[in-house]
Every structure is written in structure tokens, then in C-alpha cells.
mmCIF file with all atom_site columns, C-alpha atoms and ligand atoms in Angstrom:
data_model
loop_
_atom_site.group_PDB
_atom_site.id
_atom_site.type_symbol
_atom_site.label_atom_id
_atom_site.label_alt_id
_atom_site.label_comp_id
_atom_site.label_asym_id
_atom_site.label_entity_id
_atom_site.label_seq_id
_atom_site.pdbx_PDB_ins_code
_atom_site.Cartn_x
_atom_site.Cartn_y
_atom_site.Cartn_z
_atom_site.occupancy
_atom_site.B_iso_or_equiv
_atom_site.pdbx_formal_charge
_atom_site.auth_seq_id
_atom_site.auth_comp_id
_atom_site.auth_asym_id
_atom_site.auth_atom_id
_atom_site.pdbx_PDB_model_num
ATOM   1   C CA . MET A 1 1   ? -97.950 260.275 126.430 1.00 97.00 ? 269 MET A CA 1
ATOM   2   C CA . GLN A 1 2   ? -95.189 258.757 128.474 1.00 97.00 ? 270 GLN A CA 1
ATOM   3   C CA . GLU A 1 3   ? -94.726 258.652 132.214 1.00 96.00 ? 271 GLU A CA 1
ATOM   4   C CA . LYS A 1 4   ? -91.494 258.565 134.106 1.00 94.00 ? 272 LYS A CA 1
ATOM   5   C CA . ASP A 1 5   ? -90.996 257.720 137.775 1.00 95.00 ? 273 ASP A CA 1
ATOM   6   C CA . ILE A 1 6   ? -88.251 259.706 139.445 1.00 94.00 ? 274 ILE A CA 1
ATOM   7   C CA . VAL A 1 7   ? -86.987 257.791 142.449 1.00 94.00 ? 275 VAL A CA 1
ATOM   8   C CA . SER A 1 8   ? -84.913 259.214 145.292 1.00 95.00 ? 276 SER A CA 1
ATOM   9   C CA . LYS A 1 9   ? -82.963 257.182 147.819 1.00 93.00 ? 277 LYS A CA 1
ATOM   10  C CA . VAL A 1 10  ? -83.214 258.477 151.397 1.00 97.00 ? 278 VAL A CA 1
ATOM   11  C CA . LYS A 1 11  ? -81.549 256.643 154.286 1.00 98.00 ? 279 LYS A CA 1
ATOM   12  C CA . ILE A 1 12  ? -83.173 257.016 157.709 1.00 98.00 ? 280 ILE A CA 1
ATOM   13  C CA . TYR A 1 13  ? -80.998 256.645 160.794 1.00 98.00 ? 281 TYR A CA 1
ATOM   14  C CA . GLY A 1 14  ? -81.691 256.572 164.489 1.00 97.00 ? 282 GLY A CA 1
ATOM   15  C CA . TYR A 1 15  ? -79.254 258.855 166.280 1.00 95.00 ? 283 TYR A CA 1
ATOM   16  C CA . GLU A 1 16  ? -77.308 255.936 167.790 1.00 96.00 ? 284 GLU A CA 1
ATOM   17  C CA . GLU A 1 17  ? -76.881 254.412 164.316 1.00 98.00 ? 285 GLU A CA 1
ATOM   18  C CA . LEU A 1 18  ? -75.034 257.460 162.982 1.00 98.00 ? 286 LEU A CA 1
ATOM   19  C CA . SER A 1 19  ? -71.249 257.515 162.765 1.00 98.00 ? 287 SER A CA 1
ATOM   20  C CA . ALA A 1 20  ? -69.289 259.676 165.203 1.00 98.00 ? 288 ALA A CA 1
ATOM   21  C CA . SER A 1 21  ? -68.442 262.001 162.315 1.00 98.00 ? 289 SER A CA 1
ATOM   22  C CA . ASP A 1 22  ? -72.125 262.415 161.402 1.00 98.00 ? 290 ASP A CA 1
ATOM   23  C CA . ARG A 1 23  ? -73.090 263.005 165.018 1.00 98.00 ? 291 ARG A CA 1
ATOM   24  C CA . THR A 1 24  ? -70.414 265.680 165.335 1.00 98.00 ? 292 THR A CA 1
ATOM   25  C CA . LEU A 1 25  ? -71.753 267.520 162.297 1.00 98.00 ? 293 LEU A CA 1
ATOM   26  C CA . ILE A 1 26  ? -75.320 267.276 163.576 1.00 98.00 ? 294 ILE A CA 1
ATOM   27  C CA . GLU A 1 27  ? -74.312 268.569 167.000 1.00 98.00 ? 295 GLU A CA 1
ATOM   28  C CA . ARG A 1 28  ? -72.658 271.550 165.311 1.00 98.00 ? 296 ARG A CA 1
ATOM   29  C CA . ALA A 1 29  ? -75.894 272.219 163.393 1.00 98.00 ? 297 ALA A CA 1
ATOM   30  C CA . LYS A 1 30  ? -77.945 271.892 166.581 1.00 98.00 ? 298 LYS A CA 1
ATOM   31  C CA . ALA A 1 31  ? -75.637 274.299 168.409 1.00 98.00 ? 299 ALA A CA 1
ATOM   32  C CA . ALA A 1 32  ? -75.895 276.753 165.516 1.00 98.00 ? 300 ALA A CA 1
ATOM   33  C CA . THR A 1 33  ? -79.681 276.983 165.991 1.00 98.00 ? 301 THR A CA 1
ATOM   34  C CA . GLN A 1 34  ? -78.869 278.983 169.115 1.00 98.00 ? 302 GLN A CA 1
ATOM   35  C CA . THR A 1 35  ? -77.177 281.716 167.055 1.00 98.00 ? 303 THR A CA 1
ATOM   36  C CA . SER A 1 36  ? -80.287 282.146 164.907 1.00 98.00 ? 304 SER A CA 1
ATOM   37  C CA . TYR A 1 37  ? -81.904 285.578 164.762 1.00 98.00 ? 305 TYR A CA 1
ATOM   38  C CA . ALA A 1 38  ? -85.573 284.709 164.276 1.00 98.00 ? 306 ALA A CA 1
ATOM   39  C CA . PRO A 1 39  ? -87.734 287.305 166.067 1.00 98.00 ? 307 PRO A CA 1
ATOM   40  C CA . TYR A 1 40  ? -90.450 286.984 163.401 1.00 98.00 ? 308 TYR A CA 1
ATOM   41  C CA . SER A 1 41  ? -90.816 283.255 162.798 1.00 98.00 ? 309 SER A CA 1
ATOM   42  C CA . HIS A 1 42  ? -89.387 282.013 166.129 1.00 98.00 ? 310 HIS A CA 1
ATOM   43  C CA . PHE A 1 43  ? -88.122 279.110 164.030 1.00 98.00 ? 311 PHE A CA 1
ATOM   44  C CA . GLN A 1 44  ? -84.407 278.641 164.639 1.00 98.00 ? 312 GLN A CA 1
ATOM   45  C CA . VAL A 1 45  ? -82.472 276.735 161.994 1.00 98.00 ? 313 VAL A CA 1
ATOM   46  C CA . GLY A 1 46  ? -78.822 275.704 162.199 1.00 98.00 ? 314 GLY A CA 1
ATOM   47  C CA . ALA A 1 47  ? -76.569 274.340 159.471 1.00 98.00 ? 315 ALA A CA 1
ATOM   48  C CA . ALA A 1 48  ? -73.089 272.840 159.620 1.00 98.00 ? 316 ALA A CA 1
ATOM   49  C CA . VAL A 1 49  ? -70.932 272.342 156.532 1.00 98.00 ? 317 VAL A CA 1
ATOM   50  C CA . ARG A 1 50  ? -67.935 270.020 156.334 1.00 98.00 ? 318 ARG A CA 1
ATOM   51  C CA . LEU A 1 51  ? -65.382 270.983 153.691 1.00 98.00 ? 319 LEU A CA 1
ATOM   52  C CA . ALA A 1 52  ? -62.941 268.770 151.806 1.00 98.00 ? 320 ALA A CA 1
ATOM   53  C CA . ASP A 1 53  ? -60.082 269.643 154.202 1.00 98.00 ? 321 ASP A CA 1
ATOM   54  C CA . GLY A 1 54  ? -62.247 268.713 157.195 1.00 98.00 ? 322 GLY A CA 1
ATOM   55  C CA . THR A 1 55  ? -63.025 272.279 158.253 1.00 98.00 ? 323 THR A CA 1
ATOM   56  C CA . VAL A 1 56  ? -66.533 272.677 159.670 1.00 98.00 ? 324 VAL A CA 1
ATOM   57  C CA . VAL A 1 57  ? -68.327 276.005 159.361 1.00 98.00 ? 325 VAL A CA 1
ATOM   58  C CA . THR A 1 58  ? -71.788 276.782 160.673 1.00 98.00 ? 326 THR A CA 1
ATOM   59  C CA . GLY A 1 59  ? -74.614 279.186 159.972 1.00 98.00 ? 327 GLY A CA 1
ATOM   60  C CA . SER A 1 60  ? -78.080 280.003 161.208 1.00 98.00 ? 328 SER A CA 1
ATOM   61  C CA . ASN A 1 61  ? -81.096 281.811 159.814 1.00 98.00 ? 329 ASN A CA 1
ATOM   62  C CA . GLN A 1 62  ? -80.916 285.580 160.065 1.00 98.00 ? 330 GLN A CA 1
ATOM   63  C CA . GLU A 1 63  ? -84.214 287.420 159.744 1.00 98.00 ? 331 GLU A CA 1
ATOM   64  C CA . ASN A 1 64  ? -85.128 290.992 158.864 1.00 98.00 ? 332 ASN A CA 1
ATOM   65  C CA . ALA A 1 65  ? -88.356 292.993 159.234 1.00 98.00 ? 333 ALA A CA 1
ATOM   66  C CA . ALA A 1 66  ? -88.407 293.093 155.421 1.00 98.00 ? 334 ALA A CA 1
ATOM   67  C CA . PHE A 1 67  ? -88.903 289.325 155.316 1.00 97.00 ? 335 PHE A CA 1
ATOM   68  C CA . PRO A 1 68  ? -87.330 288.588 151.892 1.00 97.00 ? 336 PRO A CA 1
ATOM   69  C CA . SER A 1 69  ? -84.128 290.232 153.127 1.00 98.00 ? 337 SER A CA 1
ATOM   70  C CA . SER A 1 70  ? -83.677 287.345 155.560 1.00 98.00 ? 338 SER A CA 1
ATOM   71  C CA . LEU A 1 71  ? -81.403 284.409 154.838 1.00 98.00 ? 339 LEU A CA 1
ATOM   72  C CA . CYS A 1 72  ? -81.751 280.718 155.646 1.00 98.00 ? 340 CYS A CA 1
ATOM   73  C CA . ALA A 1 73  ? -79.241 278.868 157.809 1.00 98.00 ? 341 ALA A CA 1
ATOM   74  C CA . GLU A 1 74  ? -78.018 276.713 154.936 1.00 98.00 ? 342 GLU A CA 1
ATOM   75  C CA . ARG A 1 75  ? -77.173 279.615 152.644 1.00 98.00 ? 343 ARG A CA 1
ATOM   76  C CA . THR A 1 76  ? -75.613 281.573 155.513 1.00 98.00 ? 344 THR A CA 1
ATOM   77  C CA . ALA A 1 77  ? -73.281 278.621 156.146 1.00 98.00 ? 345 ALA A CA 1
ATOM   78  C CA . LEU A 1 78  ? -72.621 277.794 152.491 1.00 98.00 ? 346 LEU A CA 1
ATOM   79  C CA . PHE A 1 79  ? -71.915 281.350 151.399 1.00 98.00 ? 347 PHE A CA 1
ATOM   80  C CA . TYR A 1 80  ? -69.650 281.841 154.411 1.00 98.00 ? 348 TYR A CA 1
ATOM   81  C CA . ALA A 1 81  ? -67.809 278.660 153.430 1.00 98.00 ? 349 ALA A CA 1
ATOM   82  C CA . ASN A 1 82  ? -67.344 279.777 149.836 1.00 97.00 ? 350 ASN A CA 1
ATOM   83  C CA . ALA A 1 83  ? -66.314 283.296 150.865 1.00 98.00 ? 351 ALA A CA 1
ATOM   84  C CA . ASN A 1 84  ? -63.732 282.156 153.415 1.00 98.00 ? 352 ASN A CA 1
ATOM   85  C CA . HIS A 1 85  ? -62.568 278.794 152.028 1.00 97.00 ? 353 HIS A CA 1
ATOM   86  C CA . PRO A 1 86  ? -63.021 279.295 148.271 1.00 92.00 ? 354 PRO A CA 1
ATOM   87  C CA . GLY A 1 87  ? -60.953 276.319 147.108 1.00 92.00 ? 355 GLY A CA 1
ATOM   88  C CA . GLN A 1 88  ? -62.601 273.790 149.379 1.00 97.00 ? 356 GLN A CA 1
ATOM   89  C CA . ALA A 1 89  ? -65.367 271.579 148.033 1.00 98.00 ? 357 ALA A CA 1
ATOM   90  C CA . VAL A 1 90  ? -68.391 271.150 150.283 1.00 98.00 ? 358 VAL A CA 1
ATOM   91  C CA . LYS A 1 91  ? -68.646 267.487 151.234 1.00 98.00 ? 359 LYS A CA 1
ATOM   92  C CA . GLU A 1 92  ? -71.430 267.381 153.825 1.00 98.00 ? 360 GLU A CA 1
ATOM   93  C CA . LEU A 1 93  ? -74.190 269.551 155.209 1.00 98.00 ? 361 LEU A CA 1
ATOM   94  C CA . ALA A 1 94  ? -76.230 268.924 158.368 1.00 98.00 ? 362 ALA A CA 1
ATOM   95  C CA . ILE A 1 95  ? -79.395 270.839 159.229 1.00 98.00 ? 363 ILE A CA 1
ATOM   96  C CA . ALA A 1 96  ? -81.341 271.064 162.492 1.00 98.00 ? 364 ALA A CA 1
ATOM   97  C CA . ALA A 1 97  ? -84.292 273.204 163.600 1.00 98.00 ? 365 ALA A CA 1
ATOM   98  C CA . TYR A 1 98  ? -85.450 274.332 167.032 1.00 98.00 ? 366 TYR A CA 1
ATOM   99  C CA . ALA A 1 99  ? -88.898 275.747 167.806 1.00 98.00 ? 367 ALA A CA 1
ATOM   100 C CA . ASN A 1 100 ? -91.157 275.957 170.840 1.00 98.00 ? 368 ASN A CA 1
ATOM   101 C CA . GLY A 1 101 ? -88.337 274.907 173.145 1.00 98.00 ? 369 GLY A CA 1
ATOM   102 C CA . GLN A 1 102 ? -87.358 271.731 171.330 1.00 98.00 ? 370 GLN A CA 1
ATOM   103 C CA . PHE A 1 103 ? -85.684 270.323 168.263 1.00 98.00 ? 371 PHE A CA 1
ATOM   104 C CA . LEU A 1 104 ? -88.064 269.245 165.549 1.00 98.00 ? 372 LEU A CA 1
ATOM   105 C CA . LYS A 1 105 ? -89.192 265.635 165.735 1.00 98.00 ? 373 LYS A CA 1
ATOM   106 C CA . ALA A 1 106 ? -89.349 265.285 161.955 1.00 97.00 ? 374 ALA A CA 1
ATOM   107 C CA . PRO A 1 107 ? -86.287 265.856 159.760 1.00 97.00 ? 375 PRO A CA 1
ATOM   108 C CA . ILE A 1 108 ? -85.973 269.493 158.680 1.00 95.00 ? 376 ILE A CA 1
ATOM   109 C CA . PRO A 1 109 ? -85.993 269.756 154.879 1.00 96.00 ? 377 PRO A CA 1
ATOM   110 C CA . PRO A 1 110 ? -84.150 272.642 153.192 1.00 98.00 ? 378 PRO A CA 1
ATOM   111 C CA . CYS A 1 111 ? -86.274 275.156 151.294 1.00 98.00 ? 379 CYS A CA 1
ATOM   112 C CA . GLY A 1 112 ? -86.268 275.190 147.509 1.00 98.00 ? 380 GLY A CA 1
ATOM   113 C CA . ALA A 1 113 ? -83.926 278.167 147.233 1.00 98.00 ? 381 ALA A CA 1
ATOM   114 C CA . CYS A 1 114 ? -81.362 276.451 149.457 1.00 98.00 ? 382 CYS A CA 1
ATOM   115 C CA . ARG A 1 115 ? -81.634 273.253 147.406 1.00 98.00 ? 383 ARG A CA 1
ATOM   116 C CA . GLN A 1 116 ? -80.827 275.275 144.300 1.00 98.00 ? 384 GLN A CA 1
ATOM   117 C CA . VAL A 1 117 ? -77.794 276.856 145.985 1.00 98.00 ? 385 VAL A CA 1
ATOM   118 C CA . ILE A 1 118 ? -76.551 273.447 147.143 1.00 98.00 ? 386 ILE A CA 1
ATOM   119 C CA . LEU A 1 119 ? -76.941 272.226 143.557 1.00 98.00 ? 387 LEU A CA 1
ATOM   120 C CA . GLY A 1 120 ? -74.848 275.137 142.333 1.00 97.00 ? 388 GLY A CA 1
ATOM   121 C CA . ILE A 1 121 ? -72.131 274.233 144.829 1.00 97.00 ? 389 ILE A CA 1
ATOM   122 C CA . GLU A 1 122 ? -72.189 270.598 143.690 1.00 98.00 ? 390 GLU A CA 1
ATOM   123 C CA . GLU A 1 123 ? -71.703 271.836 140.147 1.00 96.00 ? 391 GLU A CA 1
ATOM   124 C CA . ARG A 1 124 ? -68.990 274.352 141.123 1.00 96.00 ? 392 ARG A CA 1
ATOM   125 C CA . TYR A 1 125 ? -66.822 271.726 142.817 1.00 97.00 ? 393 TYR A CA 1
ATOM   126 C CA . ALA A 1 126 ? -67.989 268.696 140.783 1.00 97.00 ? 394 ALA A CA 1
ATOM   127 C CA . THR A 1 127 ? -68.606 267.059 144.148 1.00 98.00 ? 395 THR A CA 1
ATOM   128 C CA . ALA A 1 128 ? -71.847 265.680 145.565 1.00 98.00 ? 396 ALA A CA 1
ATOM   129 C CA . VAL A 1 129 ? -72.942 267.166 148.891 1.00 98.00 ? 397 VAL A CA 1
ATOM   130 C CA . ARG A 1 130 ? -74.080 264.542 151.385 1.00 98.00 ? 398 ARG A CA 1
ATOM   131 C CA . ILE A 1 131 ? -76.975 266.044 153.365 1.00 98.00 ? 399 ILE A CA 1
ATOM   132 C CA . LEU A 1 132 ? -78.135 265.099 156.863 1.00 98.00 ? 400 LEU A CA 1
ATOM   133 C CA . LEU A 1 133 ? -81.583 266.322 157.897 1.00 98.00 ? 401 LEU A CA 1
ATOM   134 C CA . PHE A 1 134 ? -81.806 265.971 161.648 1.00 98.00 ? 402 PHE A CA 1
ATOM   135 C CA . GLY A 1 135 ? -85.035 265.077 163.436 1.00 98.00 ? 403 GLY A CA 1
ATOM   136 C CA . GLU A 1 136 ? -85.420 263.804 166.984 1.00 97.00 ? 404 GLU A CA 1
ATOM   137 C CA . GLU A 1 137 ? -87.281 260.794 165.593 1.00 97.00 ? 405 GLU A CA 1
ATOM   138 C CA . GLY A 1 138 ? -84.815 260.073 162.805 1.00 98.00 ? 406 GLY A CA 1
ATOM   139 C CA . THR A 1 139 ? -82.233 261.650 160.549 1.00 98.00 ? 407 THR A CA 1
ATOM   140 C CA . TYR A 1 140 ? -82.687 261.535 156.795 1.00 98.00 ? 408 TYR A CA 1
ATOM   141 C CA . VAL A 1 141 ? -79.482 261.214 154.789 1.00 98.00 ? 409 VAL A CA 1
ATOM   142 C CA . VAL A 1 142 ? -79.135 261.720 151.043 1.00 98.00 ? 410 VAL A CA 1
ATOM   143 C CA . ASP A 1 143 ? -75.931 261.388 149.030 1.00 98.00 ? 411 ASP A CA 1
ATOM   144 C CA . SER A 1 144 ? -76.614 264.421 146.848 1.00 98.00 ? 412 SER A CA 1
ATOM   145 C CA . VAL A 1 145 ? -79.047 267.319 146.721 1.00 98.00 ? 413 VAL A CA 1
ATOM   146 C CA . LYS A 1 146 ? -80.260 265.730 143.485 1.00 97.00 ? 414 LYS A CA 1
ATOM   147 C CA . ALA A 1 147 ? -82.271 263.338 145.659 1.00 98.00 ? 415 ALA A CA 1
ATOM   148 C CA . LEU A 1 148 ? -84.179 266.366 146.972 1.00 98.00 ? 416 LEU A CA 1
ATOM   149 C CA . LEU A 1 149 ? -84.330 268.213 143.660 1.00 96.00 ? 417 LEU A CA 1
ATOM   150 C CA . PRO A 1 150 ? -85.011 265.649 140.967 1.00 92.00 ? 418 PRO A CA 1
ATOM   151 C CA . LEU A 1 151 ? -85.204 267.854 137.873 1.00 95.00 ? 419 LEU A CA 1
ATOM   152 C CA . GLN A 1 152 ? -82.198 270.145 138.075 1.00 95.00 ? 420 GLN A CA 1
ATOM   153 C CA . PHE A 1 153 ? -81.558 273.490 136.452 1.00 94.00 ? 421 PHE A CA 1
ATOM   154 C CA . THR A 1 154 ? -77.799 274.068 136.257 1.00 90.00 ? 422 THR A CA 1
ATOM   155 C CA . GLY A 1 155 ? -75.354 276.011 134.134 1.00 87.00 ? 423 GLY A CA 1
ATOM   156 C CA . GLU A 1 156 ? -75.139 272.890 132.003 1.00 87.00 ? 424 GLU A CA 1
ATOM   157 C CA . THR A 1 157 ? -78.855 273.201 131.176 1.00 92.00 ? 425 THR A CA 1
ATOM   158 C CA . MET A 1 158 ? -78.131 276.477 129.362 1.00 88.00 ? 426 MET A CA 1
ATOM   159 C CA . ARG A 1 159 ? -75.278 274.960 127.360 1.00 87.00 ? 427 ARG A CA 1
ATOM   160 C CA . GLU A 1 160 ? -77.237 271.985 126.031 1.00 76.00 ? 428 GLU A CA 1
HETATM 161 N N1 . LIG B 2 .   ? -85.405 278.514 157.208 1.00 63.87 ? 198 LIG B N1 1
HETATM 162 C C1 . LIG B 2 .   ? -84.108 278.110 157.131 1.00 63.87 ? 198 LIG B C1 1
HETATM 163 O O1 . LIG B 2 .   ? -83.204 278.742 157.720 1.00 63.87 ? 198 LIG B O1 1
HETATM 164 N N2 . LIG B 2 .   ? -83.833 277.015 156.390 1.00 63.87 ? 198 LIG B N2 1
HETATM 165 C C2 . LIG B 2 .   ? -84.756 276.270 155.733 1.00 63.87 ? 198 LIG B C2 1
HETATM 166 O O2 . LIG B 2 .   ? -84.407 275.377 154.979 1.00 63.87 ? 198 LIG B O2 1
HETATM 167 C C3 . LIG B 2 .   ? -86.177 276.553 155.929 1.00 63.87 ? 198 LIG B C3 1
HETATM 168 C C4 . LIG B 2 .   ? -86.501 277.877 156.521 1.00 63.87 ? 198 LIG B C4 1
HETATM 169 C C5 . LIG B 2 .   ? -85.708 279.716 157.997 1.00 63.87 ? 198 LIG B C5 1
HETATM 170 C C6 . LIG B 2 .   ? -86.123 280.908 157.190 1.00 63.87 ? 198 LIG B C6 1
HETATM 171 C C7 . LIG B 2 .   ? -86.913 281.702 158.211 1.00 63.87 ? 198 LIG B C7 1
HETATM 172 O O3 . LIG B 2 .   ? -86.001 282.486 158.970 1.00 63.87 ? 198 LIG B O3 1
HETATM 173 C C8 . LIG B 2 .   ? -87.498 280.633 159.119 1.00 63.87 ? 198 LIG B C8 1
HETATM 174 O O4 . LIG B 2 .   ? -86.764 279.448 158.884 1.00 63.87 ? 198 LIG B O4 1
HETATM 175 C C9 . LIG B 2 .   ? -88.971 280.358 158.874 1.00 63.87 ? 198 LIG B C9 1
HETATM 176 O O5 . LIG B 2 .   ? -89.209 280.116 157.536 1.00 63.87 ? 198 LIG B O5 1
#
């Protein structure tokens, strides 16, 4: 039997340590929480995506009484980006969450399904997506979704 450690690098920033560009993206994600439709969970998530040409698009979670028919903020934003700016690689993604009248203190991690979709977009554009997970007490930054999804299933997996 062999063991293997899989190590991920996560950078943790105080808000004032972030670049102006990062803060702008986070503010767009925070603002997007207010367009969430979350009458069931009351958990409002916002996502902001920066494309290769600098365009920023946003999304928020949209819920439905048939719960699985809902969609997370990240996929709302990413699918909108791909549908409306199909040639543009996704460079960065910021996520924020708002519940009980405040933004989350801890960084908001994307769900597994969203991680898989981000991975697919990295593969599609052969470009890593830098991800900023906002929390009032610190923002986690990773250089690729691979840091959040260490063993990846991609199209390449099926061709090996
Ligand atoms: N949600 C997101 O929008 N993104 C995530 O990464 C985690 C969960 C949404 C889905 C649902 O509308 C609500 O948060 C509670 O799970």
C-alpha cells in the first residue's frame, strides 16, 4: 500500500491586502447576492466572473420549489458568460454569500457541482480560473479550481 499527500495552496487575504482589481470583483459578487432568489434557503450567493477581455458578468442563486431545479450563483454566472461571450476565457471568479442580514464571516466555498463546472471551463479554454472566496474575516484565493478539487475528472480522463 502506498499513500500520497495531495497538497493545495490557498492564500488568505485581509480585505485591505487585496488589489483594487480583486476588491472590484468581490464587490460585484457582493452586490450580486442582492439579486438572488432564495425564498427556500434564505441563503443569498453572488458570483462575479472576469473574462479575458476584462468584461465582468455576475450571477446569483436562483431557487425553485422543486429544489434540484435551482441553480447556484457560480453556474448562473459562468453559463451566462459562456452563452453571451463564448470566445472569452474565464480568468477569475469571486464568490460572496449573504444570510441573516450579513455577509458570511468565513469564506464561501463553491459546491462540488460548481467546482466540476469550473474545471470544465478551465479545460475548455486551457486557462486556469483564479478563484476568490470572500469572507468578512478573510478571503481565500486559489490559482485554479484544481486546488479545490484535487482529483479531477475531465474529458482527458476518458481519452487516457
Ligand atoms: N449555493 C450557491 O449558489 N453556491 C454555492 O456554491 C453553494 C450553494 C446556493 C444554492 C442554494 O440556492 C443555496 O445556496 C443553499 O444551498
